Short mmCIF file of N, CA and C in Angstrom, two decimals:
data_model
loop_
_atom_site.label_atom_id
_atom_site.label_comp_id
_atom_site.label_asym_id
_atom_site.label_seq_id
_atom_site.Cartn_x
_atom_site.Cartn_y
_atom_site.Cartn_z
N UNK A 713 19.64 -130.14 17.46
CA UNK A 713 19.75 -129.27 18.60
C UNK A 713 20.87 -128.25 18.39
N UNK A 714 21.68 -128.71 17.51
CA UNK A 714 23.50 -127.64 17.83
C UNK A 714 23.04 -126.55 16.69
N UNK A 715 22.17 -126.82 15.77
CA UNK A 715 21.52 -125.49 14.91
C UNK A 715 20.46 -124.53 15.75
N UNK A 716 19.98 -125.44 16.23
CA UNK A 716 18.88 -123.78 16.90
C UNK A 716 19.29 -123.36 18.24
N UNK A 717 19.89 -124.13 19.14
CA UNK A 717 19.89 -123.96 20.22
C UNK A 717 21.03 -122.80 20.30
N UNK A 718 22.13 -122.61 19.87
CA UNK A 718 22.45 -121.01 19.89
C UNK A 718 21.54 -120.03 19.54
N UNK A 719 20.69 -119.79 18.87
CA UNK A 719 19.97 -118.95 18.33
C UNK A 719 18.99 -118.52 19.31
N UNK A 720 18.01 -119.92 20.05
CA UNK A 720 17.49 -119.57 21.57
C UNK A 720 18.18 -119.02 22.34
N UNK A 721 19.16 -119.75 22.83
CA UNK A 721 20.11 -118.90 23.90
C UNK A 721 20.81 -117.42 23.49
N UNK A 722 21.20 -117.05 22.49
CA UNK A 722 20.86 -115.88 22.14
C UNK A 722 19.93 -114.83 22.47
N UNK A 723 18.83 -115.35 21.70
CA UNK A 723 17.83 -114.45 22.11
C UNK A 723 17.09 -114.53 23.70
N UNK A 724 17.23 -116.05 24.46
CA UNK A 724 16.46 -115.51 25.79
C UNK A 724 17.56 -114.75 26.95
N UNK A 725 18.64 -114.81 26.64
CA UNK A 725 19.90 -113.56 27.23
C UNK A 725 19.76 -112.43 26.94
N UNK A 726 19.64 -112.28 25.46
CA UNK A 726 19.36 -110.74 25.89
C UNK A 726 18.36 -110.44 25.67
N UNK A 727 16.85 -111.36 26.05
CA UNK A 727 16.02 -111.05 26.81
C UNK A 727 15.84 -110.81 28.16
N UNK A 728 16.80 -111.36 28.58
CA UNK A 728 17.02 -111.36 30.00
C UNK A 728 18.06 -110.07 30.24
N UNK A 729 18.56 -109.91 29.69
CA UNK A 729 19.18 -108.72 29.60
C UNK A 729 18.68 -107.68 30.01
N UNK A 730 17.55 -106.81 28.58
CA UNK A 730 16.62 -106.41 28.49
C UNK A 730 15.77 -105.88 29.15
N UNK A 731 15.33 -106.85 29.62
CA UNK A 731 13.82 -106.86 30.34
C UNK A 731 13.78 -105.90 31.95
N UNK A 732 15.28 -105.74 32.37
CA UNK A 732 15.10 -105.15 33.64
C UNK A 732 16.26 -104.07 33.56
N UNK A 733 16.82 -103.66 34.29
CA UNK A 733 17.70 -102.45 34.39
C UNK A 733 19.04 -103.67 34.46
N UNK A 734 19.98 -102.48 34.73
CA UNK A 734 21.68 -103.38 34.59
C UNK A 734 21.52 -104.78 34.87
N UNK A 735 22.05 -105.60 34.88
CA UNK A 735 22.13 -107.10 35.58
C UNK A 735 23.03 -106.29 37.20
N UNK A 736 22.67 -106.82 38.15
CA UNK A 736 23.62 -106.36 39.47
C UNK A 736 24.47 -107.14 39.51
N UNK A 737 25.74 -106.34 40.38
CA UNK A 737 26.44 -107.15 40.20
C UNK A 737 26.64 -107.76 41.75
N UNK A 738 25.84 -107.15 42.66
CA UNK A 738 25.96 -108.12 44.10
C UNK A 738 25.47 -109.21 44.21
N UNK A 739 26.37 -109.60 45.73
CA UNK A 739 26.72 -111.31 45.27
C UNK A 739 25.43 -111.69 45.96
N UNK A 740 25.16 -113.11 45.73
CA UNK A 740 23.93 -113.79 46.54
C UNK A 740 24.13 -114.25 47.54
N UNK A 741 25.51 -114.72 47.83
CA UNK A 741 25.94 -115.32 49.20
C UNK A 741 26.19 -116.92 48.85
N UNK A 742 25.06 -117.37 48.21
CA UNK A 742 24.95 -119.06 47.58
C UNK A 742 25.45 -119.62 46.16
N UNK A 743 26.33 -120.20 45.93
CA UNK A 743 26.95 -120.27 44.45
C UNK A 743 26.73 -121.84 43.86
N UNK A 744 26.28 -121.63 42.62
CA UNK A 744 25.78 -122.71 42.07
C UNK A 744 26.79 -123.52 42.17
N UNK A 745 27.59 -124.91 42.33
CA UNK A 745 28.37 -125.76 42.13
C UNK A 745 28.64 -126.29 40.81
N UNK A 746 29.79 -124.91 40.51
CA UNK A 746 30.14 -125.21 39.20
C UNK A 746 30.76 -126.54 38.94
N UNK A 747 31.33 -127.27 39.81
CA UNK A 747 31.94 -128.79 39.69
C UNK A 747 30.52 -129.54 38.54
N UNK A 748 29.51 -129.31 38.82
CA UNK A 748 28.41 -129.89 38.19
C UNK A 748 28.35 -129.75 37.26
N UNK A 749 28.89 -128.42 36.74
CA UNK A 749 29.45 -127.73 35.19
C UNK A 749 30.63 -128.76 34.27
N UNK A 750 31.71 -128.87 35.29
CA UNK A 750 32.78 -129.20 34.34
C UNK A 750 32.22 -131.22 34.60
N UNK A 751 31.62 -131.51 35.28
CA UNK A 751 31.56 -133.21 35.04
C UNK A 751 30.52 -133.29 34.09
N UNK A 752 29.64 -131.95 33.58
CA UNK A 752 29.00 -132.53 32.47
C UNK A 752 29.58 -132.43 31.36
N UNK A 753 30.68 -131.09 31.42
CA UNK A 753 30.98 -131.14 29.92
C UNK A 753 31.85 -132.51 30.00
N UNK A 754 32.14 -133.12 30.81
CA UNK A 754 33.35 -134.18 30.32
C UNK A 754 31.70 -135.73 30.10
N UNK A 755 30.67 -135.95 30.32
CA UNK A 755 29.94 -136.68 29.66
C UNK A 755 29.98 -136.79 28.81
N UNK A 756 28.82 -137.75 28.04
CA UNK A 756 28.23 -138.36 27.20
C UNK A 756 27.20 -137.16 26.44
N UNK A 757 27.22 -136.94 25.66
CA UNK A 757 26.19 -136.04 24.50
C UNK A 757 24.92 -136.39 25.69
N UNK A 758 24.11 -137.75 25.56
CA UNK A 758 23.05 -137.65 26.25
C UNK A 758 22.96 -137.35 27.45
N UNK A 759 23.97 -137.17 28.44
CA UNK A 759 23.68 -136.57 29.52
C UNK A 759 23.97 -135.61 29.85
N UNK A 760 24.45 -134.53 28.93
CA UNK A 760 24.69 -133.00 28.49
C UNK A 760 23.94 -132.83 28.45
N UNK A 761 23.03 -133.52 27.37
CA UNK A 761 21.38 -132.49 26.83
C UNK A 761 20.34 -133.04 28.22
N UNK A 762 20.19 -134.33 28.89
CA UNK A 762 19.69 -134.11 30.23
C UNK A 762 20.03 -132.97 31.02
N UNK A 763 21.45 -132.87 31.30
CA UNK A 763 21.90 -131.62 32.17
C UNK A 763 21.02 -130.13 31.83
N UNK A 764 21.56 -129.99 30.64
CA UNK A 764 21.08 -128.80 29.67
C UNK A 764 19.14 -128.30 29.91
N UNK A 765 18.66 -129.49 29.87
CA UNK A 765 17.24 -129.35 29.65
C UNK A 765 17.19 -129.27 31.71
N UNK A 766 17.31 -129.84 32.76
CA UNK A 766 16.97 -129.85 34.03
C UNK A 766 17.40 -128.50 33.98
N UNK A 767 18.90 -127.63 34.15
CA UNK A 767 19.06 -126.53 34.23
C UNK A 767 17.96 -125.44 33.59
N UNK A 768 17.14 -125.91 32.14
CA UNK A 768 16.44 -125.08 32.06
C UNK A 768 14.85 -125.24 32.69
N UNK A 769 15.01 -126.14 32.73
CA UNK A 769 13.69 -126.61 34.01
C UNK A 769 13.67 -125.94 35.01
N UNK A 770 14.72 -125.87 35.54
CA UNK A 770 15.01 -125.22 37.21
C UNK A 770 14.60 -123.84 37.11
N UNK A 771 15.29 -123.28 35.90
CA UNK A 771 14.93 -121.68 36.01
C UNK A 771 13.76 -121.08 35.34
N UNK A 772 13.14 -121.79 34.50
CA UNK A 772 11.79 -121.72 33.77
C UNK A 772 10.66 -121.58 35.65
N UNK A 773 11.32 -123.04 35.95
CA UNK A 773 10.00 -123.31 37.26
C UNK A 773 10.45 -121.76 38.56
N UNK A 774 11.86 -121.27 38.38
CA UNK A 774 12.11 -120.49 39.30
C UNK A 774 11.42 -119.38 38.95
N UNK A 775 11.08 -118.93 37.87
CA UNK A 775 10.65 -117.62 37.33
C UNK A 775 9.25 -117.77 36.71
N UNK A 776 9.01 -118.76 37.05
CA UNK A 776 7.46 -118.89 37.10
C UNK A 776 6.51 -118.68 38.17
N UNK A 777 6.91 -117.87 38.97
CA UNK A 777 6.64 -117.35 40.25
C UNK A 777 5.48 -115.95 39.60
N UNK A 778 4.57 -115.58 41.19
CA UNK A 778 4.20 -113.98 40.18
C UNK A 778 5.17 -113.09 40.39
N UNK A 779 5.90 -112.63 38.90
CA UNK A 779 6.44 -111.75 38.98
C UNK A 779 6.03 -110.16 38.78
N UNK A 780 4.85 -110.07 39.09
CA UNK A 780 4.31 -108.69 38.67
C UNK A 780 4.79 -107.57 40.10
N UNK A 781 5.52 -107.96 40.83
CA UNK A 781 5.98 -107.03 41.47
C UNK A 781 7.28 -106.36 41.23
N UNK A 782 8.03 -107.42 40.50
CA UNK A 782 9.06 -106.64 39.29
C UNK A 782 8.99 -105.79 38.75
N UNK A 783 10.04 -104.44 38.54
CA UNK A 783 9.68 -103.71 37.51
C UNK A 783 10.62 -103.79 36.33
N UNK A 784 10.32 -105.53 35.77
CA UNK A 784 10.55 -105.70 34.18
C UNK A 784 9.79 -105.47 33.63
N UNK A 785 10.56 -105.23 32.20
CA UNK A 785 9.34 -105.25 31.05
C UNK A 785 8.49 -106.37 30.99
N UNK A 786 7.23 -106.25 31.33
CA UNK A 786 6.45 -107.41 31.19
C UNK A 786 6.20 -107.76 30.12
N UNK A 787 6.41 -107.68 28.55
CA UNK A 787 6.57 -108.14 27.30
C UNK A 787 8.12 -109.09 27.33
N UNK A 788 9.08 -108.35 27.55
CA UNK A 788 10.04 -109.12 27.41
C UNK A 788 10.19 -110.30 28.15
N UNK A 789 9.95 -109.90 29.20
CA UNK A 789 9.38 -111.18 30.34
C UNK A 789 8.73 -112.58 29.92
N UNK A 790 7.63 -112.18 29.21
CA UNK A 790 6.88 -112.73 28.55
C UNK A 790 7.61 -114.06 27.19
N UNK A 791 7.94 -112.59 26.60
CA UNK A 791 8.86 -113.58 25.05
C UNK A 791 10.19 -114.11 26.17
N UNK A 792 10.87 -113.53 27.05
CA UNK A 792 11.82 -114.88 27.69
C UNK A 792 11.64 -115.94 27.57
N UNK A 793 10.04 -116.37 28.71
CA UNK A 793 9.38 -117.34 29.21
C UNK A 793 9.00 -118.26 28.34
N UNK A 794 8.73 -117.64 27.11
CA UNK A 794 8.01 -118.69 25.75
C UNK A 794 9.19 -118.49 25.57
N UNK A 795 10.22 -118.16 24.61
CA UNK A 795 11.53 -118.73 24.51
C UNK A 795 12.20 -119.63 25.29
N UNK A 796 12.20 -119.56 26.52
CA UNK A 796 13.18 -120.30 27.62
C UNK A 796 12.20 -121.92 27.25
N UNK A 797 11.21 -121.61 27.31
CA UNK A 797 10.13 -122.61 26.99
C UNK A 797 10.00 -123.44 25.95
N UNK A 798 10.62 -123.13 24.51
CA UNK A 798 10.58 -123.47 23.57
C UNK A 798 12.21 -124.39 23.59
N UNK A 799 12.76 -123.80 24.02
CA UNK A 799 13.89 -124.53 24.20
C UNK A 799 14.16 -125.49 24.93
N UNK A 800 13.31 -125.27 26.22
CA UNK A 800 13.31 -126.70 26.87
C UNK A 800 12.50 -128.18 26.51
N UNK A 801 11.21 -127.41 25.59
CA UNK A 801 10.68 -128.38 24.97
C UNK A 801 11.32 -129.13 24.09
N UNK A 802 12.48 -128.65 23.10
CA UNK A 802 13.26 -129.20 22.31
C UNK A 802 14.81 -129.71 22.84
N UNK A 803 14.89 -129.26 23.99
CA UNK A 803 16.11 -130.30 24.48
C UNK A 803 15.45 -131.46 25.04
N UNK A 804 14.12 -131.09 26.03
CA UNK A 804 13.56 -132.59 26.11
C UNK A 804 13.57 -133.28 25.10
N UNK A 805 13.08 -133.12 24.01
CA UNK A 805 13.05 -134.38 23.14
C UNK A 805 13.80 -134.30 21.96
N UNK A 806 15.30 -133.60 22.07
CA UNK A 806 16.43 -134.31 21.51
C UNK A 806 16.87 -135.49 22.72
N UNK A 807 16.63 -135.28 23.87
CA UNK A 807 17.57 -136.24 24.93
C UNK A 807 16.20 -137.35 24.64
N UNK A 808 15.14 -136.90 24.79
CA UNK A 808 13.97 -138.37 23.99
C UNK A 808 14.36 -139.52 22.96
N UNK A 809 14.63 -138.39 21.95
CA UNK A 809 15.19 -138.97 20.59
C UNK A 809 16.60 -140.01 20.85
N UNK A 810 17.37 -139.43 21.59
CA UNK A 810 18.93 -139.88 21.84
C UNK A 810 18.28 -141.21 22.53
N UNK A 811 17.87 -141.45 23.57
CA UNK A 811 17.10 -142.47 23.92
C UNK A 811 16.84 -143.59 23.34
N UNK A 812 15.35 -142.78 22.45
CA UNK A 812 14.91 -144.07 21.74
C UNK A 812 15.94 -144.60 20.36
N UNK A 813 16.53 -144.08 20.03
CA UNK A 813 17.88 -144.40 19.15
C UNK A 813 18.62 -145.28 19.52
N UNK A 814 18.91 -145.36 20.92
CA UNK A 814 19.83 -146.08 21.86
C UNK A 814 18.89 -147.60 21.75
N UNK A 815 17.52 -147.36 22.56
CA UNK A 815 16.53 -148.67 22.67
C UNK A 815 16.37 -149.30 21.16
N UNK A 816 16.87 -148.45 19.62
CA UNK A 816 16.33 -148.84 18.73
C UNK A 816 17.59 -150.22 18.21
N UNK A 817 18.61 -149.70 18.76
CA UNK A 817 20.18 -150.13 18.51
C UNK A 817 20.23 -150.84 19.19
N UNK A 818 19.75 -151.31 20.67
CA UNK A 818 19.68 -152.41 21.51
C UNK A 818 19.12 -153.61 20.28
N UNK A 819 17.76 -153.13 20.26
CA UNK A 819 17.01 -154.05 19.74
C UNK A 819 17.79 -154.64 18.36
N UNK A 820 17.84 -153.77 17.61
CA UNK A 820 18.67 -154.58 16.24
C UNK A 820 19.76 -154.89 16.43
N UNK A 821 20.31 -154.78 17.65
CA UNK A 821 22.28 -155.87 18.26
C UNK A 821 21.37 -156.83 18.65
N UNK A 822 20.00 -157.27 18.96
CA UNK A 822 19.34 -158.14 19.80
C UNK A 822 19.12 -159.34 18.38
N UNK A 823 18.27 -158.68 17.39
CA UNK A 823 17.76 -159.61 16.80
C UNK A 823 19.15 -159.58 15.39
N UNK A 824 20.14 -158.83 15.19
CA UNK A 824 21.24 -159.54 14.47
C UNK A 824 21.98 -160.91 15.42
N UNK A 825 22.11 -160.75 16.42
CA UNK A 825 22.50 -161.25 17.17
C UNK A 825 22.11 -162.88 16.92
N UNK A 826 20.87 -162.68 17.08
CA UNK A 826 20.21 -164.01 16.63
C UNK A 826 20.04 -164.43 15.10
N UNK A 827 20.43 -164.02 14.40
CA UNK A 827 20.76 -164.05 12.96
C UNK A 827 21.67 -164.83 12.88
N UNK A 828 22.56 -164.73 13.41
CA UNK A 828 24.02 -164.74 13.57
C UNK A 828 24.40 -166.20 14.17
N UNK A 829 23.66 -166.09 15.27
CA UNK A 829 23.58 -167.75 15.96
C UNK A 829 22.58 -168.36 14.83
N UNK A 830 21.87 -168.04 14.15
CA UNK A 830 20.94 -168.86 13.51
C UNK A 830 21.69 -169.59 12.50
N UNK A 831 22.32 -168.28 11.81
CA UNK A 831 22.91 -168.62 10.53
C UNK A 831 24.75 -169.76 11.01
N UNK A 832 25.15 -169.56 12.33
CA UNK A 832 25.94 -170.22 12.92
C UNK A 832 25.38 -171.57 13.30
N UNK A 833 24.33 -171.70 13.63
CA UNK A 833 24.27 -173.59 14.21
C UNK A 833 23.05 -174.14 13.02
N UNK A 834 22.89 -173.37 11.97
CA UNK A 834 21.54 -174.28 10.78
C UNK A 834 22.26 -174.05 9.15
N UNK A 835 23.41 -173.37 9.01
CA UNK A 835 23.67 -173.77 7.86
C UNK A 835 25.05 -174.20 7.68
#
């Protein structure tokens, strides 16, 4: 994930960039709760890349709206959406991977475990 995932975020920013006139700078009134920001960076790797992948969930599903009343570039729009997309598919299943790694390491502390008692009460 730490090799491509700059390279996405790269490119779907300044696709997002891009795609419409200046970014504005007026306010919305509603502000994301950055507190949610700094307790992930102080996590666990796997619940970074959970964080990481819902955040891009949220805004993939927010901008999956019809936007044809926008006047973005509807190409860039486009390569965002499959970018933003491609990236969420691959943080899902690095946080997959991190997972089953975890269930794989359960299991072999499970059955050394019993090795261990074996080789403790039969020889």
């Amino acid at each position: 994930m730490q090799d491509k995932f700059p390279q996405y975020s790269r490119t779907y920013l300044t696709l997002l960039e891009e795609m419409g006139e200046k970014i504005t700078e007026d306010s919305v009134g509603v502000h994301f709760p950055d507190e949610l920001y700094r307790l992930a960076r102080k996590s666990q790797p796997e619940r970074i890349i959970r964080f990481i992948a819902q955040v891009l969930d949220e805004v993939s599903l927010l901008l999956d709206e019809d936007l044809n009343v926008v006047a973005w570039d509807q190409k860039k729009l486009k390569d965002f959406m499959s970018t933003l997309d491609t990236q969420l598919v691959a943080t899902q299943s690095c946080g997959d991977k991190a997972k089953a790694w975890e269930l794989i390491r359960k299991e072999v502390h499970r059955h050394l475990t019993k090795v261990d008692l074996l080789a403790s009460t039969r020889l």
